[in-house]
mmCIF file of C-alpha atoms in Angstrom:
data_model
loop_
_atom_site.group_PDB
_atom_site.id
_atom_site.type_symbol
_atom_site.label_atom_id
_atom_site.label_comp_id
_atom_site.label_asym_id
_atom_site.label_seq_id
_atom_site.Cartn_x
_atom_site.Cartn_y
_atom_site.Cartn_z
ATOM 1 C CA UNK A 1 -11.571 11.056 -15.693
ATOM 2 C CA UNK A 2 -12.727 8.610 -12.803
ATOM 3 C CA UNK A 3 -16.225 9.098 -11.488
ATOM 4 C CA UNK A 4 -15.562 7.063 -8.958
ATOM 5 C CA UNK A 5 -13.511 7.259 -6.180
ATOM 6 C CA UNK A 6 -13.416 5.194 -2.495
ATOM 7 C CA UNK A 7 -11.306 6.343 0.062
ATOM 8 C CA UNK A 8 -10.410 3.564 2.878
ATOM 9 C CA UNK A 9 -8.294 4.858 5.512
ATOM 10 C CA UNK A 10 -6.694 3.887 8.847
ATOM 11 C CA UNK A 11 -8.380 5.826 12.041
ATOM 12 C CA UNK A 12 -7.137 8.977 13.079
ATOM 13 C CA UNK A 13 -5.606 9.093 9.729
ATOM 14 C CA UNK A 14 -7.354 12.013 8.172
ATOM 15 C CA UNK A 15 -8.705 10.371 5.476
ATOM 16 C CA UNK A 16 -12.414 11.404 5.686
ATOM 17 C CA UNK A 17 -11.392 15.496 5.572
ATOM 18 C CA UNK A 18 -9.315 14.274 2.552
ATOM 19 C CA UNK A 19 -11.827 12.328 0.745
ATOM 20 C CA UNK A 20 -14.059 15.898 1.556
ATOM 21 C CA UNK A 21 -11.640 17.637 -0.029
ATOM 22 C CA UNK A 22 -11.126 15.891 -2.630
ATOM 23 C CA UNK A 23 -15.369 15.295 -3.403
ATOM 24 C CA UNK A 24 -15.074 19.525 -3.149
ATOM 25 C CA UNK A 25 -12.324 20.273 -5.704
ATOM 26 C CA UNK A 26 -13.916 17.628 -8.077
ATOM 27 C CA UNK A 27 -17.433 18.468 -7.467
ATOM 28 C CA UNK A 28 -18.308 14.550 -6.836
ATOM 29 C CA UNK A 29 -20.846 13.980 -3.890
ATOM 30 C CA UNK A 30 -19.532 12.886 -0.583
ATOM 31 C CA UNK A 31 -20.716 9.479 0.705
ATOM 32 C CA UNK A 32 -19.922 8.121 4.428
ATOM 33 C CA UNK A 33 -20.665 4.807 4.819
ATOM 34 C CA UNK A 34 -18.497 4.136 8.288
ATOM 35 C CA UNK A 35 -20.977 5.027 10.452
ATOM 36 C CA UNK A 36 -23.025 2.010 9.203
ATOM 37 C CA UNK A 37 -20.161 -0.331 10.133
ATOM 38 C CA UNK A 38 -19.724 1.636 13.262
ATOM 39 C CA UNK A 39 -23.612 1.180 14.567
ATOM 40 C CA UNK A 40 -23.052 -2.402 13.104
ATOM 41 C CA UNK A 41 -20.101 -2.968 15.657
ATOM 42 C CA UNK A 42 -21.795 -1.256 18.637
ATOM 43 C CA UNK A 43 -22.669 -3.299 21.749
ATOM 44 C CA UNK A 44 -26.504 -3.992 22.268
ATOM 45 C CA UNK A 45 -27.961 -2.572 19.378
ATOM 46 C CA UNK A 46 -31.411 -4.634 18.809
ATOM 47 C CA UNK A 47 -33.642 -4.879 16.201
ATOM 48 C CA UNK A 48 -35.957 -2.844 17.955
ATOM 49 C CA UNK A 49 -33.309 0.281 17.594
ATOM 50 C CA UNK A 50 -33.131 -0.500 14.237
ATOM 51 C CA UNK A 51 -37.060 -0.104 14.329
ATOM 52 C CA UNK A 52 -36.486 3.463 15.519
ATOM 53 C CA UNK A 53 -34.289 4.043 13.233
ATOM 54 C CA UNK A 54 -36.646 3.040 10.239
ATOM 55 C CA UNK A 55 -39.413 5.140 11.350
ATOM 56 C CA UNK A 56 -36.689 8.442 12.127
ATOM 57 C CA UNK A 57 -34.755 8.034 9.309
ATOM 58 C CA UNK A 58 -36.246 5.657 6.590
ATOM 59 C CA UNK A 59 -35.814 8.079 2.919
ATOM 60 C CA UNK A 60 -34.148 11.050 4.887
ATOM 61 C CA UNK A 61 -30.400 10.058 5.179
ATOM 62 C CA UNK A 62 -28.314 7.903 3.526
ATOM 63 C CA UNK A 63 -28.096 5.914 6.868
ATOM 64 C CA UNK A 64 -32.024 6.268 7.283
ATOM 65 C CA UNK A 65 -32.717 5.056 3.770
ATOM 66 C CA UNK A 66 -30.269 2.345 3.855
ATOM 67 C CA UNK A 67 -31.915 0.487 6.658
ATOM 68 C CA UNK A 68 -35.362 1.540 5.449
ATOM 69 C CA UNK A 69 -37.534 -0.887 3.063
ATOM 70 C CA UNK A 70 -36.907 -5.188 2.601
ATOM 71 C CA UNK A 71 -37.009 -6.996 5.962
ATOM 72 C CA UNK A 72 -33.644 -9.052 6.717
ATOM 73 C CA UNK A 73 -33.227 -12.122 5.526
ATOM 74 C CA UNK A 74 -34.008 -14.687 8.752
ATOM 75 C CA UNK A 75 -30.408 -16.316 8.433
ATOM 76 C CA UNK A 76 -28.403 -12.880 8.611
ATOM 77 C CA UNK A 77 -27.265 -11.500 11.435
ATOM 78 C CA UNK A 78 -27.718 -7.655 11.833
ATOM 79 C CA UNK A 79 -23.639 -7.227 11.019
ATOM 80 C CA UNK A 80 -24.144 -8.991 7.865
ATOM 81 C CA UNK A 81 -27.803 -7.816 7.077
ATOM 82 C CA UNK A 82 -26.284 -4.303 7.377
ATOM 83 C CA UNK A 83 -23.002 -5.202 5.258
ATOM 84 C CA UNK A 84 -25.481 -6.678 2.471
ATOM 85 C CA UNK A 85 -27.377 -3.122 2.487
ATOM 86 C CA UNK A 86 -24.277 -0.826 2.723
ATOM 87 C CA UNK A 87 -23.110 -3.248 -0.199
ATOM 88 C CA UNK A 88 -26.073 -2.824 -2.632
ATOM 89 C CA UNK A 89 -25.896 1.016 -1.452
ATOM 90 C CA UNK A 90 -22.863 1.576 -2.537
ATOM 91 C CA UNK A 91 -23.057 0.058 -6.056
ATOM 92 C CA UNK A 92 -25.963 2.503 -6.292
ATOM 93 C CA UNK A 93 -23.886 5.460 -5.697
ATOM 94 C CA UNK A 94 -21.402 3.494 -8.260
ATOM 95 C CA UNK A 95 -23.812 3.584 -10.999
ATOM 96 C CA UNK A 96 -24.798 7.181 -10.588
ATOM 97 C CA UNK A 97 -21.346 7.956 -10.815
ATOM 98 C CA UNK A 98 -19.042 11.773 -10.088
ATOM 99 C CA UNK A 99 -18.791 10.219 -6.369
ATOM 100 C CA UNK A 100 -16.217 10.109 -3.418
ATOM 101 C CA UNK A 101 -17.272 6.893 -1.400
ATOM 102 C CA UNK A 102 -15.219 6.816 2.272
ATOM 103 C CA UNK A 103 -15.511 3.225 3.857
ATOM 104 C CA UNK A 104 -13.283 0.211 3.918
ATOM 105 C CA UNK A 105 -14.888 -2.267 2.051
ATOM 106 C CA UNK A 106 -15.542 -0.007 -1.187
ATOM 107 C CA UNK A 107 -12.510 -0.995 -2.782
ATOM 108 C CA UNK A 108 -13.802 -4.571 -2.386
ATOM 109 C CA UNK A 109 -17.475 -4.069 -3.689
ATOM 110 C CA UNK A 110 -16.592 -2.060 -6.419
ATOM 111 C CA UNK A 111 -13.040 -3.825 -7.512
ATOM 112 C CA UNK A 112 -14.070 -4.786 -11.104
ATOM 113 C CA UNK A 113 -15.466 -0.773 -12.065
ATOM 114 C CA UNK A 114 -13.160 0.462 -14.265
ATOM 115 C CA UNK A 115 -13.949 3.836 -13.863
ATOM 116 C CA UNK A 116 -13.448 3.825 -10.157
ATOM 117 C CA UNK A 117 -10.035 4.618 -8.299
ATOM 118 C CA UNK A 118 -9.689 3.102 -5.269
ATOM 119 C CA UNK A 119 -7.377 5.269 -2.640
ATOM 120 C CA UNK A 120 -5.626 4.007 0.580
ATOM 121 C CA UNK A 121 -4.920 6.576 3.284
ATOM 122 C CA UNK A 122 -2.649 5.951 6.510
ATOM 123 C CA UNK A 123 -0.775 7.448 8.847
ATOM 124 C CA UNK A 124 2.067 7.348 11.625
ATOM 125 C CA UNK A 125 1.046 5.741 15.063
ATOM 126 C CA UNK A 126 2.186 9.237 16.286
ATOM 127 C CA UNK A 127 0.365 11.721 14.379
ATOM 128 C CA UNK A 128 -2.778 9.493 14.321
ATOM 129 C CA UNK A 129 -2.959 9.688 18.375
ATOM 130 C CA UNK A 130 -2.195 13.406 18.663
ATOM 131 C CA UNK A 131 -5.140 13.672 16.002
ATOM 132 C CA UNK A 132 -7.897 11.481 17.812
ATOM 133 C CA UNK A 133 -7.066 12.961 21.313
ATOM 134 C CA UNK A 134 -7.305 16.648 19.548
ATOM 135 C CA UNK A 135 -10.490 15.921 17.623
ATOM 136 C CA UNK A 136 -12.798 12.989 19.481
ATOM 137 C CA UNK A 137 -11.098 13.988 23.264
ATOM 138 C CA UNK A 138 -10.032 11.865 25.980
ATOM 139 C CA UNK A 139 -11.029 8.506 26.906
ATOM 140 C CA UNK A 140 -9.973 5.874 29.809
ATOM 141 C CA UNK A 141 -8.017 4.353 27.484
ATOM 142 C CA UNK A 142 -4.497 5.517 26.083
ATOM 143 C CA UNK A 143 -4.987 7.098 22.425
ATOM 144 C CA UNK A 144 -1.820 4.562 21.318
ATOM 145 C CA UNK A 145 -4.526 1.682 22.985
ATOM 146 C CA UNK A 146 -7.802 3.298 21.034
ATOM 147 C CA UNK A 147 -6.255 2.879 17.780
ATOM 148 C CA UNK A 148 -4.275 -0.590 18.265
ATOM 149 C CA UNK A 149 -7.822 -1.696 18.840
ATOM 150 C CA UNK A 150 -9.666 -0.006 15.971
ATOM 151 C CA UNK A 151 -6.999 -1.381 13.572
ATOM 152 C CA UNK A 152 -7.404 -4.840 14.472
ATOM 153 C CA UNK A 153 -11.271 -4.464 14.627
ATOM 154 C CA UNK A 154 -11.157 -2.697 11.051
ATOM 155 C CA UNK A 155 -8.634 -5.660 9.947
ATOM 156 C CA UNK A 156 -10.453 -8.588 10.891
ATOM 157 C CA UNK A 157 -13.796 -7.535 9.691
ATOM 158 C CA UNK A 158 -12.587 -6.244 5.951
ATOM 159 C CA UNK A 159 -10.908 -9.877 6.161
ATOM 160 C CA UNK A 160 -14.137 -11.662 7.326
ATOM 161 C CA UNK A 161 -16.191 -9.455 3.634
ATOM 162 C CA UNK A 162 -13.398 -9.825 1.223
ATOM 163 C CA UNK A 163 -11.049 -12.391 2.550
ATOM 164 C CA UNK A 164 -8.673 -9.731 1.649
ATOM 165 C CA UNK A 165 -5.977 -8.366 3.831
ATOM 166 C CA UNK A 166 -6.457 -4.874 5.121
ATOM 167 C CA UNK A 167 -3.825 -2.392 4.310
ATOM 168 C CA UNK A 168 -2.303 -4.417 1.442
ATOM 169 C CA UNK A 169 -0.775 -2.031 -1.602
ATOM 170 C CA UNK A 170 -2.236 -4.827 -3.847
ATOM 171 C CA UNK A 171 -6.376 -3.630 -3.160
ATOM 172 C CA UNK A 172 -5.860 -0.369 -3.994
ATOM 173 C CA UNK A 173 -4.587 2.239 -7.223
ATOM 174 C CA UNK A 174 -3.049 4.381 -4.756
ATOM 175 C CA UNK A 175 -1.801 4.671 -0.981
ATOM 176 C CA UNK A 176 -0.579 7.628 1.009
ATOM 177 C CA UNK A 177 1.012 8.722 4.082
ATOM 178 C CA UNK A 178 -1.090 11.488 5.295
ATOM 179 C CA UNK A 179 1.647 12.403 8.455
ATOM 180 C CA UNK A 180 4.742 12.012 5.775
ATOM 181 C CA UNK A 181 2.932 14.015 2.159
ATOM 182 C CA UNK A 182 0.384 16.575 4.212
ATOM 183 C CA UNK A 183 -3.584 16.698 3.814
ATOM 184 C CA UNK A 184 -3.164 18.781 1.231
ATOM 185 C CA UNK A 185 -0.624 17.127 -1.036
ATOM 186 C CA UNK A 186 -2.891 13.762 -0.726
ATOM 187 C CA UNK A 187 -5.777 15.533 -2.278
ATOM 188 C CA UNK A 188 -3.635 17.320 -4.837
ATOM 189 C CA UNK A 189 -2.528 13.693 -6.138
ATOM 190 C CA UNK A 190 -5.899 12.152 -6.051
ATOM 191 C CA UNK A 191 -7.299 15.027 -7.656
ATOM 192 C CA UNK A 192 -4.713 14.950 -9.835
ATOM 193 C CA UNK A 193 -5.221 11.484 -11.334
ATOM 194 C CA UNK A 194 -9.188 11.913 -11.181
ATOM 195 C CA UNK A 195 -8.949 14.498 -13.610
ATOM 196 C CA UNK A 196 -6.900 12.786 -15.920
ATOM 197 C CA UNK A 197 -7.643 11.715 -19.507
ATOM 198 C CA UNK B 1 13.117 17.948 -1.491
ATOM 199 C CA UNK B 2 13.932 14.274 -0.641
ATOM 200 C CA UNK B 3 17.411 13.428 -1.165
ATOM 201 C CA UNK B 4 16.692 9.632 -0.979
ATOM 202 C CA UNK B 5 14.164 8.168 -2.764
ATOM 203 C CA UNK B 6 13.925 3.868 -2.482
ATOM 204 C CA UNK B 7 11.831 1.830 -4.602
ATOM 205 C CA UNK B 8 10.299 -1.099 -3.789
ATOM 206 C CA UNK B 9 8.085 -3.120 -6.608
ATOM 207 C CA UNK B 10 6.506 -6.580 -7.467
ATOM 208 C CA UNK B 11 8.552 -8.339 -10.579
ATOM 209 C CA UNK B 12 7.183 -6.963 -13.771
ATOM 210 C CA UNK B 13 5.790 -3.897 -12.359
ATOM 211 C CA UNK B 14 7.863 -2.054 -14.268
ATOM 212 C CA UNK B 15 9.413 -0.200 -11.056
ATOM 213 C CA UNK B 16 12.467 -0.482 -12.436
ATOM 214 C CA UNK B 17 11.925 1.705 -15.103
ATOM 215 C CA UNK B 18 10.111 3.953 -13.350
ATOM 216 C CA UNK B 19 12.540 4.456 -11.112
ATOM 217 C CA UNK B 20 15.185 5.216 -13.576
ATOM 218 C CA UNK B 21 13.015 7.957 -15.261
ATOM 219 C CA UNK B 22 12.716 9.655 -11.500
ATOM 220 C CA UNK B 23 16.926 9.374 -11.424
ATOM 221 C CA UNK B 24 17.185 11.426 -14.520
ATOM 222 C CA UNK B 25 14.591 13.926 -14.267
ATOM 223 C CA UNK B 26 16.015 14.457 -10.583
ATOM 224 C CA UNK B 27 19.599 14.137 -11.571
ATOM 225 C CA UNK B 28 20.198 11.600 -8.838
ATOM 226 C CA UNK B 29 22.386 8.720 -8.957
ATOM 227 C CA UNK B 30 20.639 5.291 -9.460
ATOM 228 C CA UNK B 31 21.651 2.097 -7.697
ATOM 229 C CA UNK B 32 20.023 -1.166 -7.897
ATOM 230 C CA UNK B 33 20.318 -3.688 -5.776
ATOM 231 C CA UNK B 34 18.339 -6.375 -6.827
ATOM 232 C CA UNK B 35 20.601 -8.221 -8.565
ATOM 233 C CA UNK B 36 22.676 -9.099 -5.124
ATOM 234 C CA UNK B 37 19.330 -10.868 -4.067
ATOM 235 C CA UNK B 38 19.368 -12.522 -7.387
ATOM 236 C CA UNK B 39 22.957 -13.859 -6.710
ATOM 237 C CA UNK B 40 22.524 -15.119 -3.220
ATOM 238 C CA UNK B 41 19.116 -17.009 -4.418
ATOM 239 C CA UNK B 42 21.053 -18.492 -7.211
ATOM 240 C CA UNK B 43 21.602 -22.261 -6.769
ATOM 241 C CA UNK B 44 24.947 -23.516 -6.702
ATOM 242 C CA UNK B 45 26.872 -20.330 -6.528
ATOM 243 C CA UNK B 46 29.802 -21.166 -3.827
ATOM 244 C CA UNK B 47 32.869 -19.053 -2.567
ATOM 245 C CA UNK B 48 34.780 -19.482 -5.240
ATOM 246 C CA UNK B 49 32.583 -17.851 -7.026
ATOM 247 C CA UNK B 50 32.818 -14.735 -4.850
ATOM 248 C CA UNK B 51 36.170 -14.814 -5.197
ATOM 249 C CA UNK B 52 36.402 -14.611 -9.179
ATOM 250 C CA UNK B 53 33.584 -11.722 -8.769
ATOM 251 C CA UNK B 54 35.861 -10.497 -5.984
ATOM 252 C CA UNK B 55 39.087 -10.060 -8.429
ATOM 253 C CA UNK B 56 37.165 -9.061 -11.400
ATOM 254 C CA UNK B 57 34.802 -6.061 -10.163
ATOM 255 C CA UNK B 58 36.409 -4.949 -7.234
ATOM 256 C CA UNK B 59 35.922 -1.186 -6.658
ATOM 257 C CA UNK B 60 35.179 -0.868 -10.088
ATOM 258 C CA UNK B 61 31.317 -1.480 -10.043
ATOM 259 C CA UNK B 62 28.688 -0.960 -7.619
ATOM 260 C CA UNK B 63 28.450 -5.235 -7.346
ATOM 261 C CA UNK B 64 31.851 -5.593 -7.325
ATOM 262 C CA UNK B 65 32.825 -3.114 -4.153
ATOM 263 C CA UNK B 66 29.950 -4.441 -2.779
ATOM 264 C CA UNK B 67 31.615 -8.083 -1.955
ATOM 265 C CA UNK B 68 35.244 -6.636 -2.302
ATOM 266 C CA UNK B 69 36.706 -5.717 0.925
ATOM 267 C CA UNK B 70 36.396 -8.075 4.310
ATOM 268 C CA UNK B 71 36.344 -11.619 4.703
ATOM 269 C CA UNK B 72 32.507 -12.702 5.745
ATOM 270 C CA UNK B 73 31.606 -13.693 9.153
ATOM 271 C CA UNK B 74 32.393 -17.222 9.852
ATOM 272 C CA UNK B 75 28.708 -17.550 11.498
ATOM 273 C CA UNK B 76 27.338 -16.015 8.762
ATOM 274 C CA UNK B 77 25.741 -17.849 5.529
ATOM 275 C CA UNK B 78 26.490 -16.374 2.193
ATOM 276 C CA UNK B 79 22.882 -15.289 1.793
ATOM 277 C CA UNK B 80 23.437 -13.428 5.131
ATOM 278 C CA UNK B 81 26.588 -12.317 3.810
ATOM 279 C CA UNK B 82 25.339 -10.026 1.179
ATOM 280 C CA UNK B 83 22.155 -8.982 3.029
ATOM 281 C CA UNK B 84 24.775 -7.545 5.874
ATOM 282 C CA UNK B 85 26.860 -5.673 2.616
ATOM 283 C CA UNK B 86 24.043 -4.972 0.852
ATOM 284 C CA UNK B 87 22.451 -3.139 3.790
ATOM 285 C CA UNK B 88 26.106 -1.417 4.726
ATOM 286 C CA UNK B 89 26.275 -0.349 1.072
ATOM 287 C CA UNK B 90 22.678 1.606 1.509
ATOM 288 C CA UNK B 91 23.802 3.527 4.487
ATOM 289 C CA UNK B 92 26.739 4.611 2.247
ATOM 290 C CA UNK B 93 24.644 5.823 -0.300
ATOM 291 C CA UNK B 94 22.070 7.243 1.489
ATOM 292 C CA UNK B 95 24.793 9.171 3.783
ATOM 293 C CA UNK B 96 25.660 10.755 0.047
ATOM 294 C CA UNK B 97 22.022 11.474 -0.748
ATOM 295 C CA UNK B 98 20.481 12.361 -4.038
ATOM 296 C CA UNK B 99 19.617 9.169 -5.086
ATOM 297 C CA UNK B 100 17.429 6.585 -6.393
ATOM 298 C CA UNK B 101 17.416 2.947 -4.900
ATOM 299 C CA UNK B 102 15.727 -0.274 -6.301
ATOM 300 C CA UNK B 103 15.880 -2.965 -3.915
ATOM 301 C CA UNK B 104 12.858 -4.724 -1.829
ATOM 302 C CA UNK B 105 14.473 -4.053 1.526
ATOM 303 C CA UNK B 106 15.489 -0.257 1.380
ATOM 304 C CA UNK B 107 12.560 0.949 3.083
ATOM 305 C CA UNK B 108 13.349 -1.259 5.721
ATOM 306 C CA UNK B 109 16.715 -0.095 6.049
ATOM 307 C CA UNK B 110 16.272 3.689 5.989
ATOM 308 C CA UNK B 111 13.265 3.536 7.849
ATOM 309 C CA UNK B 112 14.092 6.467 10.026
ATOM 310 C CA UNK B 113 15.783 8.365 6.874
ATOM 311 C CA UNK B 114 13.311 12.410 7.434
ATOM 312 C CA UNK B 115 15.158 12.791 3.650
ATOM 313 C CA UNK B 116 13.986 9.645 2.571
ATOM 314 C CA UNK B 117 11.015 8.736 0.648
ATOM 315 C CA UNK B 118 9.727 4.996 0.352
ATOM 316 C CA UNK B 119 7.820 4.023 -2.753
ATOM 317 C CA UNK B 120 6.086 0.305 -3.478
ATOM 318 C CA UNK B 121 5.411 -0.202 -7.339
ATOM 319 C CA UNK B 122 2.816 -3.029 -8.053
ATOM 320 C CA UNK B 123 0.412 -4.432 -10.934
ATOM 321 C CA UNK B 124 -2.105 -6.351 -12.044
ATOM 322 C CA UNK B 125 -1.413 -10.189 -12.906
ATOM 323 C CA UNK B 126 -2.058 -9.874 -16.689
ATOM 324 C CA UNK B 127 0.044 -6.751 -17.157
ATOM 325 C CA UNK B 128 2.817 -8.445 -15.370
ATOM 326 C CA UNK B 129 2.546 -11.458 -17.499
ATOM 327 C CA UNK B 130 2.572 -9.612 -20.721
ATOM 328 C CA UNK B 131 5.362 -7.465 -19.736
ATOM 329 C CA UNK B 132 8.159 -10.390 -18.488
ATOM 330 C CA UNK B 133 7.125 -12.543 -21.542
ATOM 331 C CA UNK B 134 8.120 -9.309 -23.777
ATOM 332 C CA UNK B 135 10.856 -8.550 -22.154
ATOM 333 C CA UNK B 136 12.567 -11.640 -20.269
ATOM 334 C CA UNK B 137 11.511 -14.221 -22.879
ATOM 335 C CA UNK B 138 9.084 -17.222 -22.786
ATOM 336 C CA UNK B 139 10.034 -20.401 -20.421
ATOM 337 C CA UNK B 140 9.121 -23.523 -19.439
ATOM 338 C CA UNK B 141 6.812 -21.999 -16.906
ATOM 339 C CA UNK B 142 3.695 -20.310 -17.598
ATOM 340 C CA UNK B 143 4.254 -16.602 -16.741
ATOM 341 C CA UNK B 144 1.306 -16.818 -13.918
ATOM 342 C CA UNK B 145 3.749 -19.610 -12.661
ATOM 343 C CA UNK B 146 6.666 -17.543 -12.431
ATOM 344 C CA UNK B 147 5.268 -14.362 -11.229
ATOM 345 C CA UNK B 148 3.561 -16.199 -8.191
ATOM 346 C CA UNK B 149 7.006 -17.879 -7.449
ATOM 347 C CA UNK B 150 8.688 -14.621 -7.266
ATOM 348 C CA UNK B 151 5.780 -12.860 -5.297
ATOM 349 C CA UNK B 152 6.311 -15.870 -2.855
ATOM 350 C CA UNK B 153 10.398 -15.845 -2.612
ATOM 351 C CA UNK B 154 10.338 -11.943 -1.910
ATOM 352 C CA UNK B 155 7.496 -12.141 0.456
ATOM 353 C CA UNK B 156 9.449 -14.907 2.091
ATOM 354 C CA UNK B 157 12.795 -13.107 2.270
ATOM 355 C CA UNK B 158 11.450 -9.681 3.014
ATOM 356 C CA UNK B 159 9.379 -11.108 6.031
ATOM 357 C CA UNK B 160 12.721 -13.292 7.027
ATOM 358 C CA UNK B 161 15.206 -9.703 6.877
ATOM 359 C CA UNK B 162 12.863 -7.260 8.023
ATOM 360 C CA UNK B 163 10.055 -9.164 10.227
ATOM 361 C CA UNK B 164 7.452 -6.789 8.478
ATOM 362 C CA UNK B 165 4.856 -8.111 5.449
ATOM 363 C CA UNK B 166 6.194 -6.864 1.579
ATOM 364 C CA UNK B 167 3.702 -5.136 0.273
ATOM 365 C CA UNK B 168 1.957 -3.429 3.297
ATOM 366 C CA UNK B 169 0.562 -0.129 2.220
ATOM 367 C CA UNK B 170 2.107 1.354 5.647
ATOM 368 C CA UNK B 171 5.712 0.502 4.868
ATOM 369 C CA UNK B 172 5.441 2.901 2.067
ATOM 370 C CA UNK B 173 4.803 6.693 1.884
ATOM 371 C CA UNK B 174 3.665 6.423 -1.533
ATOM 372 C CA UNK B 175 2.022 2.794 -2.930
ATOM 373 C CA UNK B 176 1.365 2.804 -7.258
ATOM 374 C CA UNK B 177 -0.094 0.830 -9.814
ATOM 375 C CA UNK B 178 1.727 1.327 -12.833
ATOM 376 C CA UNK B 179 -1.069 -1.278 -14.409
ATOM 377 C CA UNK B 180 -3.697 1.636 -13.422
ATOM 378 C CA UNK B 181 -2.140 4.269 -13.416
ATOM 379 C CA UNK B 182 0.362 3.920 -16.093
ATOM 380 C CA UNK B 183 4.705 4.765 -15.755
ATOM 381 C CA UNK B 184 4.645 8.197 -16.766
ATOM 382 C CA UNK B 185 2.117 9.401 -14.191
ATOM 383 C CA UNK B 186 3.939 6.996 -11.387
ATOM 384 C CA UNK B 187 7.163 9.095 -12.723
ATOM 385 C CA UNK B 188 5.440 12.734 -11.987
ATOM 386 C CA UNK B 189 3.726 12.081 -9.053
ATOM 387 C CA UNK B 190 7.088 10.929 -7.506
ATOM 388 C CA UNK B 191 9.250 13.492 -8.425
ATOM 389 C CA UNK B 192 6.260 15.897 -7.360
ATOM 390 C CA UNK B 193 6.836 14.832 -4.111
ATOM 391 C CA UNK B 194 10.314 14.889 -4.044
ATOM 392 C CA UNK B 195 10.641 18.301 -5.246
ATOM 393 C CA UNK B 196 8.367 19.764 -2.664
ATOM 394 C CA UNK B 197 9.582 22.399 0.015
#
């Protein structure tokens, strides 16, 4: 049985509704941690909106209570004062344990837990830009554009944390082609070998 | 149900085996074509030497028909040579279907393939070590030596025959640890696939 399992995936690729699926069938908790890189990334964010978000969120959310307490460190930056947080946050979640972690450095942080299975999801080019346009909508720029970007953006920061390359067979147990197996044949697997022994 | 199933894996991975196991409990053919790789990386081997191979396995075994038949391309260099037969050879087979193919470029090559699905098998460092030692014998070389040698020299000629990176999660439906998850599971999980719809 692993108690652990993170879920990296490509954008577009469907791997968050997976990694819910999967936390559902195995009754694990469900932990998001991309929106941290995500505000991390995000033009003109100040540590006065991080303020803010102290007093809004500080012990309410996992995103509130992971900015919440110890003041950065003077020599970080906010990318890697965040990174350090989501870091120690998810080796929390780790110890607790029965837990589906989606974000793409998990695999990193937690490479040496045996109990963990670490889980690669991608997809086609094609069926990842008829799924962003159909779920997040329109934008001046061409879906194929959108995620070109967002894969180079996801590959050079996971290479800047791990000095690992993004995508490689080699960091994870498992990787699947959510446009070639189906949704629901990816969860069936990782279920499948979560359950085992 | 996939009619083609190609396996790619890391030296000591034990995809070999695994993909034999998938051949019988499919009742596909199996065809391995690493060991034309092996020949054209040998030192020293010369036409001559094709030509005694040539006379001796001729139509008779899968190596044999594979360099029996027309004169290479004057341009071409032997290693060239059998990459152009080897790749002419899986078309053939593939056209046939129902089978299982070991060989690090056959995902390349039936990239577009619907039938097809593309498999990488890969391990952990120490479990490959153990395993060649056991079963190829000791050398001069330390195993760690020869493992990274190999890892480099199909890197190297992957890159040079298909202009994509060996090992890349997205070349593959399907990516397994046999280290982690161990051959028999690797074994289900792909004919699971392949049996579905």
């Amino acid at each position: 049985m692993k108690k652990i399992i993170t879920i990296s995936r490509e954008f577009g690729s469907g791997g968050r509704s997976i990694a819910k699926a999967v936390a559902k069938e195995l009754g694990y908790e469900y932990f998001d941690v991309e929106m941290m890189e995500q505000l991390a990334q995000t033009k003109g964010i100040d540590s006065n909106e991080i303020e803010v978000q102290k007093v809004e969120g500080a012990g309410t959310t996992f995103f509130g209570s992971l900015l919440a307490g110890k003041k950065f460190k003077e020599n970080l930056n906010l990318e890697d004062a965040l990174w350090t947080r989501q870091r120690d946050m998810i080796l929390d979640i780790a110890e607790r344990g029965n837990c589906v972690i989606v974000g793409r450095c998990a695999d990193y942080i937690l490479r040496d837990y045996k109990e963990a299975l670490h889980v690669f999801i991608h997809a086609d080019l094609e069926y990842r830009m008829e799924r962003i346009v159909r779920l997040y909508g329109e934008t001046n720029e061409t879906p194929e554009r959108r995620l070109i970007e967002k894969d180079r953006r996801r590959a050079a920061n996971y290479r800047y944390y791990t000095d690992r390359e993004w995508g490689l067979s080699k960091n994870y147990d498992l990787a699947l082609s959510s446009s070639k197996l189906g949704h629901e044949r990816c969860k069936d697997i990782i279920v499948g070998i979560a359950r085992a022994e």
